[in-house]
Amino acid sequence: MKKNLKYLIIGLLIISCNNDQKEWVSLFDGQTLDGWEVKIAGYELNNNYKNTFSVKDGNIRVSYDDYESFDEKFGHIFYTNKKFKNYHLKIDYRFYGEHVNSFKSEDEAWNYKNSGVMLHSEHPNQMLLDQEFPVSIEGQFLGGSGTNERPTLNMCSPGTEVNINGTLALNHCIDSISKTIHTDDWVSVEFVVFSDSIVHHIIDKDTVITYTNIRYGGSYLSDNYINKIGEPLSEGYISLQSEGHPIEFKNIRVKELD
């Protein structure tokens, strides 16, 4: 615990020192998907199956209007203009509408109001045709149905392993300590990433989960990375997820850290 507190203090000091030296860079121009590439499980790179990803009202929109059912067509849209290693990322997201399969709550479907942002993601052209998730670490976004507690900004680890409080995280997804957000209002979240060393998930200025020692391994590791098990995952691309529930993203900004 003391070690994580030390990392947090160091991280916040570095962010403070960089505020006047670095510029925030927007990854989305609000009008087009220029700089972004799509990969949906079962389809070739940049086959935007049934117009899953689009731009509407200045937002990146995930829509299932043309779907009959989800059928595990997990999708991601990747910002591929640049890899990131040490950075501060800000994103606004909001769920809207109904799940493509008409589920009404998390009791009916685990992917009700479920999406996320993938950090240190592999490039989409490296993914296998039927691969559901890029090797990455995920900041998971969840929404509540008005009843049960369901924190957001959790950590999931497709093809990766991390430590929490110095111990290997044994589950694929680990809950944060955030409050449940039952509304469909916009939610502003932040991530502070220092290579493979430490990552902080932040909401409303509160750090709700921190993890360290990011490396290849665990579940959902594609065959392309079997020989890298245990090696550090120190950088990668940023991608946004489509997982069955309509969601929008905006204000996607990055500030690189020294």
PDB file of N, CA and C in Angstrom, residues 92-155:
ATOM      1  N   ASP A  92     -14.609  11.436 -22.418  1.00  0.00           N
ATOM      2  CA  ASP A  92     -15.988  11.490 -21.951  1.00  0.00           C
ATOM      3  C   ASP A  92     -16.763  10.377 -22.654  1.00  0.00           C
ATOM      4  N   TYR A  93     -17.620   9.677 -21.905  1.00  0.00           N
ATOM      5  CA  TYR A  93     -18.453   8.634 -22.510  1.00  0.00           C
ATOM      6  C   TYR A  93     -19.865   8.691 -21.948  1.00  0.00           C
ATOM      7  N   ARG A  94     -20.798   8.159 -22.697  1.00  0.00           N
ATOM      8  CA  ARG A  94     -22.151   7.987 -22.168  1.00  0.00           C
ATOM      9  C   ARG A  94     -22.839   6.834 -22.884  1.00  0.00           C
ATOM     10  N   PHE A  95     -23.506   5.991 -22.111  1.00  0.00           N
ATOM     11  CA  PHE A  95     -24.363   4.966 -22.691  1.00  0.00           C
ATOM     12  C   PHE A  95     -25.686   5.611 -23.094  1.00  0.00           C
ATOM     13  N   TYR A  96     -26.316   5.024 -24.096  1.00  0.00           N
ATOM     14  CA  TYR A  96     -27.632   5.527 -24.498  1.00  0.00           C
ATOM     15  C   TYR A  96     -28.430   4.354 -25.064  1.00  0.00           C
ATOM     16  N   GLY A  97     -29.725   4.508 -25.125  1.00  0.00           N
ATOM     17  CA  GLY A  97     -30.566   3.504 -25.770  1.00  0.00           C
ATOM     18  C   GLY A  97     -30.563   2.167 -25.043  1.00  0.00           C
ATOM     19  N   GLU A  98     -30.939   1.130 -25.800  1.00  0.00           N
ATOM     20  CA  GLU A  98     -31.068  -0.207 -25.248  1.00  0.00           C
ATOM     21  C   GLU A  98     -30.021  -1.146 -25.843  1.00  0.00           C
ATOM     22  N   HIS A  99     -29.677  -2.171 -25.086  1.00  0.00           N
ATOM     23  CA  HIS A  99     -28.776  -3.210 -25.575  1.00  0.00           C
ATOM     24  C   HIS A  99     -29.352  -3.817 -26.855  1.00  0.00           C
ATOM     25  N   VAL A 100     -28.473  -4.189 -27.787  1.00  0.00           N
ATOM     26  CA  VAL A 100     -28.916  -4.726 -29.069  1.00  0.00           C
ATOM     27  C   VAL A 100     -29.809  -5.954 -28.891  1.00  0.00           C
ATOM     28  N   ASN A 101     -29.606  -6.702 -27.807  1.00  0.00           N
ATOM     29  CA  ASN A 101     -30.434  -7.888 -27.555  1.00  0.00           C
ATOM     30  C   ASN A 101     -31.600  -7.604 -26.624  1.00  0.00           C
ATOM     31  N   SER A 102     -31.875  -6.314 -26.357  1.00  0.00           N
ATOM     32  CA  SER A 102     -33.018  -5.881 -25.539  1.00  0.00           C
ATOM     33  C   SER A 102     -32.911  -6.303 -24.075  1.00  0.00           C
ATOM     34  N   PHE A 103     -31.684  -6.567 -23.594  1.00  0.00           N
ATOM     35  CA  PHE A 103     -31.513  -6.819 -22.166  1.00  0.00           C
ATOM     36  C   PHE A 103     -31.778  -5.532 -21.405  1.00  0.00           C
ATOM     37  N   LYS A 104     -32.394  -5.633 -20.257  1.00  0.00           N
ATOM     38  CA  LYS A 104     -32.783  -4.452 -19.492  1.00  0.00           C
ATOM     39  C   LYS A 104     -31.891  -4.182 -18.281  1.00  0.00           C
ATOM     40  N   SER A 105     -31.060  -5.133 -17.898  1.00  0.00           N
ATOM     41  CA  SER A 105     -30.214  -4.914 -16.725  1.00  0.00           C
ATOM     42  C   SER A 105     -29.011  -5.836 -16.769  1.00  0.00           C
ATOM     43  N   GLU A 106     -28.066  -5.574 -15.858  1.00  0.00           N
ATOM     44  CA  GLU A 106     -26.868  -6.400 -15.764  1.00  0.00           C
ATOM     45  C   GLU A 106     -27.195  -7.798 -15.262  1.00  0.00           C
ATOM     46  N   ASP A 107     -28.390  -7.979 -14.667  1.00  0.00           N
ATOM     47  CA  ASP A 107     -28.800  -9.314 -14.233  1.00  0.00           C
ATOM     48  C   ASP A 107     -29.097 -10.216 -15.428  1.00  0.00           C
ATOM     49  N   GLU A 108     -29.475  -9.593 -16.546  1.00  0.00           N
ATOM     50  CA  GLU A 108     -29.821 -10.357 -17.749  1.00  0.00           C
ATOM     51  C   GLU A 108     -28.614 -10.583 -18.650  1.00  0.00           C
ATOM     52  N   ALA A 109     -27.669  -9.653 -18.664  1.00  0.00           N
ATOM     53  CA  ALA A 109     -26.518  -9.769 -19.568  1.00  0.00           C
ATOM     54  C   ALA A 109     -25.322  -9.040 -18.984  1.00  0.00           C
ATOM     55  N   TRP A 110     -24.169  -9.721 -18.934  1.00  0.00           N
ATOM     56  CA  TRP A 110     -22.961  -9.100 -18.395  1.00  0.00           C
ATOM     57  C   TRP A 110     -22.534  -7.895 -19.208  1.00  0.00           C
ATOM     58  N   ASN A 111     -22.904  -7.858 -20.511  1.00  0.00           N
ATOM     59  CA  ASN A 111     -22.476  -6.725 -21.334  1.00  0.00           C
ATOM     60  C   ASN A 111     -23.554  -5.663 -21.492  1.00  0.00           C
ATOM     61  N   TYR A 112     -24.537  -5.666 -20.601  1.00  0.00           N
ATOM     62  CA  TYR A 112     -25.463  -4.532 -20.497  1.00  0.00           C
ATOM     63  C   TYR A 112     -24.671  -3.313 -20.018  1.00  0.00           C
ATOM     64  N   LYS A 113     -24.808  -2.191 -20.705  1.00  0.00           N
ATOM     65  CA  LYS A 113     -24.060  -0.972 -20.377  1.00  0.00           C
ATOM     66  C   LYS A 113     -22.611  -1.312 -20.036  1.00  0.00           C
ATOM     67  N   ASN A 114     -21.954  -1.930 -20.996  1.00  0.00           N
ATOM     68  CA  ASN A 114     -20.573  -2.381 -20.810  1.00  0.00           C
ATOM     69  C   ASN A 114     -19.771  -1.978 -22.036  1.00  0.00           C
ATOM     70  N   SER A 115     -18.686  -1.252 -21.825  1.00  0.00           N
ATOM     71  CA  SER A 115     -17.772  -0.889 -22.911  1.00  0.00           C
ATOM     72  C   SER A 115     -16.434  -0.545 -22.270  1.00  0.00           C
ATOM     73  N   GLY A 116     -15.577   0.166 -23.001  1.00  0.00           N
ATOM     74  CA  GLY A 116     -14.311   0.534 -22.386  1.00  0.00           C
ATOM     75  C   GLY A 116     -13.334   1.157 -23.358  1.00  0.00           C
ATOM     76  N   VAL A 117     -12.198   1.547 -22.804  1.00  0.00           N
ATOM     77  CA  VAL A 117     -11.073   2.033 -23.601  1.00  0.00           C
ATOM     78  C   VAL A 117      -9.909   1.100 -23.349  1.00  0.00           C
ATOM     79  N   MET A 118      -9.231   0.713 -24.443  1.00  0.00           N
ATOM     80  CA  MET A 118      -8.103  -0.213 -24.353  1.00  0.00           C
ATOM     81  C   MET A 118      -6.799   0.588 -24.403  1.00  0.00           C
ATOM     82  N   LEU A 119      -5.960   0.390 -23.412  1.00  0.00           N
ATOM     83  CA  LEU A 119      -4.674   1.071 -23.304  1.00  0.00           C
ATOM     84  C   LEU A 119      -3.550   0.106 -23.688  1.00  0.00           C
ATOM     85  N   HIS A 120      -2.461   0.649 -24.246  1.00  0.00           N
ATOM     86  CA  HIS A 120      -1.329  -0.184 -24.685  1.00  0.00           C
ATOM     87  C   HIS A 120      -1.798  -1.299 -25.620  1.00  0.00           C
ATOM     88  N   SER A 121      -2.756  -0.973 -26.469  1.00  0.00           N
ATOM     89  CA  SER A 121      -3.345  -1.979 -27.355  1.00  0.00           C
ATOM     90  C   SER A 121      -2.404  -2.350 -28.496  1.00  0.00           C
ATOM     91  N   GLU A 122      -2.482  -3.606 -28.909  1.00  0.00           N
ATOM     92  CA  GLU A 122      -1.770  -4.014 -30.128  1.00  0.00           C
ATOM     93  C   GLU A 122      -2.389  -3.310 -31.338  1.00  0.00           C
ATOM     94  N   HIS A 123      -1.651  -3.235 -32.436  1.00  0.00           N
ATOM     95  CA  HIS A 123      -2.182  -2.650 -33.670  1.00  0.00           C
ATOM     96  C   HIS A 123      -3.240  -3.596 -34.242  1.00  0.00           C
ATOM     97  N   PRO A 124      -4.330  -3.060 -34.786  1.00  0.00           N
ATOM     98  CA  PRO A 124      -5.390  -3.946 -35.285  1.00  0.00           C
ATOM     99  C   PRO A 124      -4.958  -4.854 -36.420  1.00  0.00           C
ATOM    100  N   ASN A 125      -3.926  -4.464 -37.173  1.00  0.00           N
ATOM    101  CA  ASN A 125      -3.508  -5.338 -38.270  1.00  0.00           C
ATOM    102  C   ASN A 125      -2.755  -6.573 -37.783  1.00  0.00           C
ATOM    103  N   GLN A 126      -2.478  -6.631 -36.480  1.00  0.00           N
ATOM    104  CA  GLN A 126      -1.843  -7.805 -35.887  1.00  0.00           C
ATOM    105  C   GLN A 126      -2.877  -8.795 -35.337  1.00  0.00           C
ATOM    106  N   MET A 127      -4.129  -8.375 -35.265  1.00  0.00           N
ATOM    107  CA  MET A 127      -5.150  -9.219 -34.650  1.00  0.00           C
ATOM    108  C   MET A 127      -5.579 -10.342 -35.591  1.00  0.00           C
ATOM    109  N   LEU A 128      -5.888 -11.494 -35.018  1.00  0.00           N
ATOM    110  CA  LEU A 128      -6.407 -12.612 -35.792  1.00  0.00           C
ATOM    111  C   LEU A 128      -7.839 -12.314 -36.223  1.00  0.00           C
ATOM    112  N   LEU A 129      -8.308 -12.964 -37.274  1.00  0.00           N
ATOM    113  CA  LEU A 129      -9.614 -12.649 -37.848  1.00  0.00           C
ATOM    114  C   LEU A 129     -10.732 -12.719 -36.808  1.00  0.00           C
ATOM    115  N   ASP A 130     -10.746 -13.783 -36.002  1.00  0.00           N
ATOM    116  CA  ASP A 130     -11.830 -13.984 -35.042  1.00  0.00           C
ATOM    117  C   ASP A 130     -11.487 -13.503 -33.633  1.00  0.00           C
ATOM    118  N   GLN A 131     -10.366 -12.822 -33.478  1.00  0.00           N
ATOM    119  CA  GLN A 131      -9.942 -12.357 -32.160  1.00  0.00           C
ATOM    120  C   GLN A 131     -10.933 -11.329 -31.611  1.00  0.00           C
ATOM    121  N   GLU A 132     -11.408 -11.552 -30.389  1.00  0.00           N
ATOM    122  CA  GLU A 132     -12.457 -10.705 -29.829  1.00  0.00           C
ATOM    123  C   GLU A 132     -11.927  -9.415 -29.215  1.00  0.00           C
ATOM    124  N   PHE A 133     -10.744  -9.472 -28.605  1.00  0.00           N
ATOM    125  CA  PHE A 133     -10.188  -8.311 -27.912  1.00  0.00           C
ATOM    126  C   PHE A 133      -8.713  -8.154 -28.273  1.00  0.00           C
ATOM    127  N   PRO A 134      -8.258  -6.933 -28.481  1.00  0.00           N
ATOM    128  CA  PRO A 134      -6.819  -6.750 -28.681  1.00  0.00           C
ATOM    129  C   PRO A 134      -6.066  -7.003 -27.380  1.00  0.00           C
ATOM    130  N   VAL A 135      -4.858  -7.520 -27.480  1.00  0.00           N
ATOM    131  CA  VAL A 135      -4.004  -7.607 -26.306  1.00  0.00           C
ATOM    132  C   VAL A 135      -3.791  -6.182 -25.792  1.00  0.00           C
ATOM    133  N   SER A 136      -4.118  -5.942 -24.527  1.00  0.00           N
ATOM    134  CA  SER A 136      -4.151  -4.574 -24.001  1.00  0.00           C
ATOM    135  C   SER A 136      -4.486  -4.621 -22.519  1.00  0.00           C
ATOM    136  N   ILE A 137      -4.613  -3.464 -21.911  1.00  0.00           N
ATOM    137  CA  ILE A 137      -5.256  -3.329 -20.609  1.00  0.00           C
ATOM    138  C   ILE A 137      -6.463  -2.426 -20.808  1.00  0.00           C
ATOM    139  N   GLU A 138      -7.572  -2.791 -20.188  1.00  0.00           N
ATOM    140  CA  GLU A 138      -8.833  -2.092 -20.453  1.00  0.00           C
ATOM    141  C   GLU A 138      -9.281  -1.272 -19.250  1.00  0.00           C
ATOM    142  N   GLY A 139      -9.641  -0.027 -19.521  1.00  0.00           N
ATOM    143  CA  GLY A 139     -10.414   0.755 -18.567  1.00  0.00           C
ATOM    144  C   GLY A 139     -11.872   0.483 -18.868  1.00  0.00           C
ATOM    145  N   GLN A 140     -12.502  -0.340 -18.053  1.00  0.00           N
ATOM    146  CA  GLN A 140     -13.858  -0.812 -18.348  1.00  0.00           C
ATOM    147  C   GLN A 140     -14.907   0.193 -17.878  1.00  0.00           C
ATOM    148  N   PHE A 141     -15.838   0.519 -18.773  1.00  0.00           N
ATOM    149  CA  PHE A 141     -16.951   1.405 -18.443  1.00  0.00           C
ATOM    150  C   PHE A 141     -18.203   0.561 -18.218  1.00  0.00           C
ATOM    151  N   LEU A 142     -18.828   0.725 -17.062  1.00  0.00           N
ATOM    152  CA  LEU A 142     -20.078   0.042 -16.758  1.00  0.00           C
ATOM    153  C   LEU A 142     -21.117   1.059 -16.302  1.00  0.00           C
ATOM    154  N   GLY A 143     -22.378   0.764 -16.576  1.00  0.00           N
ATOM    155  CA  GLY A 143     -23.478   1.589 -16.085  1.00  0.00           C
ATOM    156  C   GLY A 143     -24.461   0.748 -15.308  1.00  0.00           C
ATOM    157  N   GLY A 144     -25.171   1.380 -14.400  1.00  0.00           N
ATOM    158  CA  GLY A 144     -26.157   0.687 -13.586  1.00  0.00           C
ATOM    159  C   GLY A 144     -27.554   0.792 -14.172  1.00  0.00           C
ATOM    160  N   SER A 145     -28.429  -0.117 -13.737  1.00  0.00           N
ATOM    161  CA  SER A 145     -29.812  -0.143 -14.223  1.00  0.00           C
ATOM    162  C   SER A 145     -30.772   0.513 -13.243  1.00  0.00           C
ATOM    163  N   GLY A 146     -30.219   1.093 -12.160  1.00  0.00           N
ATOM    164  CA  GLY A 146     -31.067   1.761 -11.190  1.00  0.00           C
ATOM    165  C   GLY A 146     -31.232   0.998  -9.901  1.00  0.00           C
ATOM    166  N   THR A 147     -30.673  -0.205  -9.821  1.00  0.00           N
ATOM    167  CA  THR A 147     -30.851  -1.015  -8.613  1.00  0.00           C
ATOM    168  C   THR A 147     -29.513  -1.415  -7.998  1.00  0.00           C
ATOM    169  N   ASN A 148     -28.807  -2.330  -8.613  1.00  0.00           N
ATOM    170  CA  ASN A 148     -27.595  -2.896  -8.013  1.00  0.00           C
ATOM    171  C   ASN A 148     -26.400  -1.956  -8.107  1.00  0.00           C
ATOM    172  N   GLU A 149     -25.444  -2.138  -7.192  1.00  0.00           N
ATOM    173  CA  GLU A 149     -24.181  -1.421  -7.283  1.00  0.00           C
ATOM    174  C   GLU A 149     -23.346  -2.020  -8.409  1.00  0.00           C
ATOM    175  N   ARG A 150     -22.727  -1.148  -9.178  1.00  0.00           N
ATOM    176  CA  ARG A 150     -21.957  -1.609 -10.337  1.00  0.00           C
ATOM    177  C   ARG A 150     -20.909  -0.555 -10.668  1.00  0.00           C
ATOM    178  N   PRO A 151     -19.731  -0.631 -10.075  1.00  0.00           N
ATOM    179  CA  PRO A 151     -18.730   0.412 -10.283  1.00  0.00           C
ATOM    180  C   PRO A 151     -18.269   0.490 -11.732  1.00  0.00           C
ATOM    181  N   THR A 152     -17.807   1.657 -12.109  1.00  0.00           N
ATOM    182  CA  THR A 152     -17.237   1.851 -13.438  1.00  0.00           C
ATOM    183  C   THR A 152     -15.739   2.086 -13.313  1.00  0.00           C
ATOM    184  N   LEU A 153     -15.079   2.226 -14.448  1.00  0.00           N
ATOM    185  CA  LEU A 153     -13.639   2.477 -14.503  1.00  0.00           C
ATOM    186  C   LEU A 153     -12.857   1.330 -13.859  1.00  0.00           C
ATOM    187  N   ASN A 154     -13.331   0.104 -14.107  1.00  0.00           N
ATOM    188  CA  ASN A 154     -12.650  -1.085 -13.613  1.00  0.00           C
ATOM    189  C   ASN A 154     -11.457  -1.418 -14.508  1.00  0.00           C
ATOM    190  N   MET A 155     -10.676  -2.409 -14.114  1.00  0.00           N
ATOM    191  CA  MET A 155      -9.542  -2.859 -14.911  1.00  0.00           C
ATOM    192  C   MET A 155      -9.815  -4.270 -15.418  1.00  0.00           C
TER     193      MET A 155
END
